[in-house]
Amino acid sequence: EIAAMSNVPAELLYTSDHEWVSPLSAEGTVRVGITDHAQDALGDVVYVDLPSVGDSLDAEGSFGEIESTKSVSDLLSPVAGEVVAVNEALADDPAQVNSDPYGEGWLIELRPESADDVAKLLSAEAYQAELD
């Protein structure tokens, strides 16, 4: 049985912890979520615990938890920075993380302390190589 290829959009950046990061916007912010591979491995997401706007995050530091019918996992920040938005819709509908991990299922938006940190993240190709 051949495993379905995970969807890894080429325009995004990634971490080894199976999170995606949108490249820096004009405002200097990035959006963060979990990858298709991660949502698939987790199974049905039933609850997402997210930080508050204004929280300061450390790179690799936990910024919340994602709970599925199978497990509870820490969410780790891809870069150091300040939380500028959280996806409030997930409180009512955490399953959006499963159905649309790169769209409606995004988790937080950050203002990174350093653009260099963003530049060090994995390309789609490098992330796909880690999955293969």
GROMACS .gro file of C-alpha atoms in nm:
model
  132
    1GLU     CA    1   0.000   0.000   0.000
    2ILE     CA    2   0.146   0.333  -0.105
    3ALA     CA    3   0.108   0.614   0.146
    4ALA     CA    4  -0.060   0.920   0.002
    5MET     CA    5   0.188   1.196  -0.063
    6SER     CA    6   0.148   1.471   0.192
    7ASN     CA    7   0.062   1.809   0.050
    8VAL     CA    8   0.370   2.036   0.088
    9PRO     CA    9   0.303   2.376  -0.073
   10ALA     CA   10   0.621   2.503  -0.241
   11GLU     CA   11   0.575   2.868  -0.137
   12LEU     CA   12   0.584   2.795   0.238
   13LEU     CA   13   0.871   2.734   0.479
   14TYR     CA   14   0.880   2.445   0.725
   15THR     CA   15   1.027   2.311   1.049
   16SER     CA   16   1.133   1.960   1.143
   17ASP     CA   17   0.849   1.974   1.397
   18HIS     CA   18   0.598   1.964   1.107
   19GLU     CA   19   0.493   2.325   1.117
   20TRP     CA   20   0.468   2.560   0.823
   21VAL     CA   21   0.552   2.928   0.813
   22SER     CA   22   0.437   3.171   0.548
   23PRO     CA   23   0.719   3.395   0.420
   24LEU     CA   24   0.741   3.743   0.574
   25SER     CA   25   0.457   3.973   0.472
   26ALA     CA   26   0.502   4.341   0.393
   27GLU     CA   27   0.414   4.407   0.758
   28GLY     CA   28   0.696   4.177   0.867
   29THR     CA   29   0.470   3.906   1.004
   30VAL     CA   30   0.444   3.533   0.936
   31ARG     CA   31   0.153   3.292   0.973
   32VAL     CA   32   0.214   2.955   1.138
   33GLY     CA   33   0.026   2.627   1.121
   34ILE     CA   34   0.083   2.254   1.121
   35THR     CA   35   0.149   2.062   0.803
   36ASP     CA   36  -0.077   1.821   0.622
   37HIS     CA   37   0.155   1.542   0.738
   38ALA     CA   38   0.115   1.651   1.101
   39GLN     CA   39  -0.264   1.676   1.092
   40ASP     CA   40  -0.277   1.334   0.926
   41ALA     CA   41  -0.052   1.181   1.193
   42LEU     CA   42  -0.252   1.342   1.474
   43GLY     CA   43  -0.590   1.229   1.351
   44ASP     CA   44  -0.907   1.418   1.435
   45VAL     CA   45  -0.819   1.743   1.610
   46VAL     CA   46  -1.064   1.815   1.892
   47TYR     CA   47  -0.902   2.108   2.073
   48VAL     CA   48  -0.630   2.365   2.013
   49ASP     CA   49  -0.483   2.568   2.299
   50LEU     CA   50  -0.332   2.888   2.158
   51PRO     CA   51  -0.138   3.178   2.314
   52SER     CA   52  -0.264   3.534   2.357
   53VAL     CA   53  -0.189   3.826   2.128
   54GLY     CA   54   0.115   4.006   2.270
   55ASP     CA   55   0.277   3.689   2.405
   56SER     CA   56   0.648   3.662   2.343
   57LEU     CA   57   0.765   3.327   2.207
   58ASP     CA   58   1.108   3.164   2.204
   59ALA     CA   59   1.223   2.966   1.902
   60GLU     CA   60   1.140   2.600   1.971
   61GLY     CA   61   0.942   2.712   2.278
   62SER     CA   62   0.593   2.575   2.334
   63PHE     CA   63   0.314   2.814   2.238
   64GLY     CA   64   0.023   2.581   2.308
   65GLU     CA   65  -0.111   2.234   2.259
   66ILE     CA   66  -0.306   2.050   1.997
   67GLU     CA   67  -0.529   1.770   2.113
   68SER     CA   68  -0.659   1.495   1.889
   69THR     CA   69  -0.860   1.184   1.955
   70LYS     CA   70  -0.524   1.002   1.974
   71SER     CA   71  -0.284   1.233   2.159
   72VAL     CA   72  -0.189   1.573   2.295
   73SER     CA   73   0.110   1.742   2.131
   74ASP     CA   74   0.300   2.059   2.213
   75LEU     CA   75   0.303   2.329   1.948
   76LEU     CA   76   0.657   2.465   1.912
   77SER     CA   77   0.730   2.812   1.782
   78PRO     CA   78   0.931   2.805   1.459
   79VAL     CA   79   1.101   3.136   1.541
   80ALA     CA   80   1.131   3.379   1.830
   81GLY     CA   81   0.882   3.661   1.810
   82GLU     CA   82   0.563   3.825   1.930
   83VAL     CA   83   0.215   3.684   1.871
   84VAL     CA   84   0.016   3.938   1.668
   85ALA     CA   85  -0.291   3.725   1.587
   86VAL     CA   86  -0.446   3.394   1.681
   87ASN     CA   87  -0.704   3.198   1.486
   88GLU     CA   88  -1.005   3.242   1.714
   89ALA     CA   89  -1.222   3.032   1.481
   90LEU     CA   90  -1.044   2.717   1.597
   91ALA     CA   91  -1.205   2.748   1.941
   92ASP     CA   92  -1.541   2.660   1.781
   93ASP     CA   93  -1.414   2.447   1.494
   94PRO     CA   94  -1.074   2.286   1.562
   95ALA     CA   95  -1.139   2.036   1.281
   96GLN     CA   96  -1.039   2.312   1.035
   97VAL     CA   97  -0.681   2.212   1.120
   98ASN     CA   98  -0.757   1.875   0.958
   99SER     CA   99  -0.966   1.995   0.667
  100ASP     CA  100  -0.756   2.296   0.565
  101PRO     CA  101  -0.419   2.296   0.748
  102TYR     CA  102  -0.264   2.557   0.515
  103GLY     CA  103  -0.572   2.779   0.497
  104GLU     CA  104  -0.857   2.816   0.747
  105GLY     CA  105  -0.672   2.590   0.991
  106TRP     CA  106  -0.380   2.829   1.053
  107LEU     CA  107  -0.283   2.876   1.420
  108ILE     CA  108  -0.106   3.204   1.494
  109GLU     CA  109   0.063   3.503   1.332
  110LEU     CA  110   0.398   3.619   1.462
  111ARG     CA  111   0.624   3.917   1.423
  112PRO     CA  112   0.966   3.746   1.419
  113GLU     CA  113   1.249   3.906   1.616
  114SER     CA  114   1.481   3.845   1.324
  115ALA     CA  115   1.416   3.790   0.955
  116ASP     CA  116   1.731   3.574   0.957
  117ASP     CA  117   1.546   3.319   1.171
  118VAL     CA  118   1.279   3.290   0.904
  119ALA     CA  119   1.543   3.250   0.633
  120LYS     CA  120   1.688   2.949   0.820
  121LEU     CA  121   1.367   2.747   0.801
  122LEU     CA  122   1.335   2.446   0.570
  123SER     CA  123   1.227   2.482   0.209
  124ALA     CA  124   0.939   2.266   0.087
  125GLU     CA  125   1.196   2.044  -0.083
  126ALA     CA  126   1.404   2.001   0.233
  127TYR     CA  127   1.093   1.928   0.440
  128GLN     CA  128   0.966   1.675   0.187
  129ALA     CA  129   1.306   1.505   0.201
  130GLU     CA  130   1.264   1.464   0.579
  131LEU     CA  131   0.927   1.297   0.522
  132ASP     CA  132   1.051   1.056   0.254
   0.00000   0.00000   0.00000
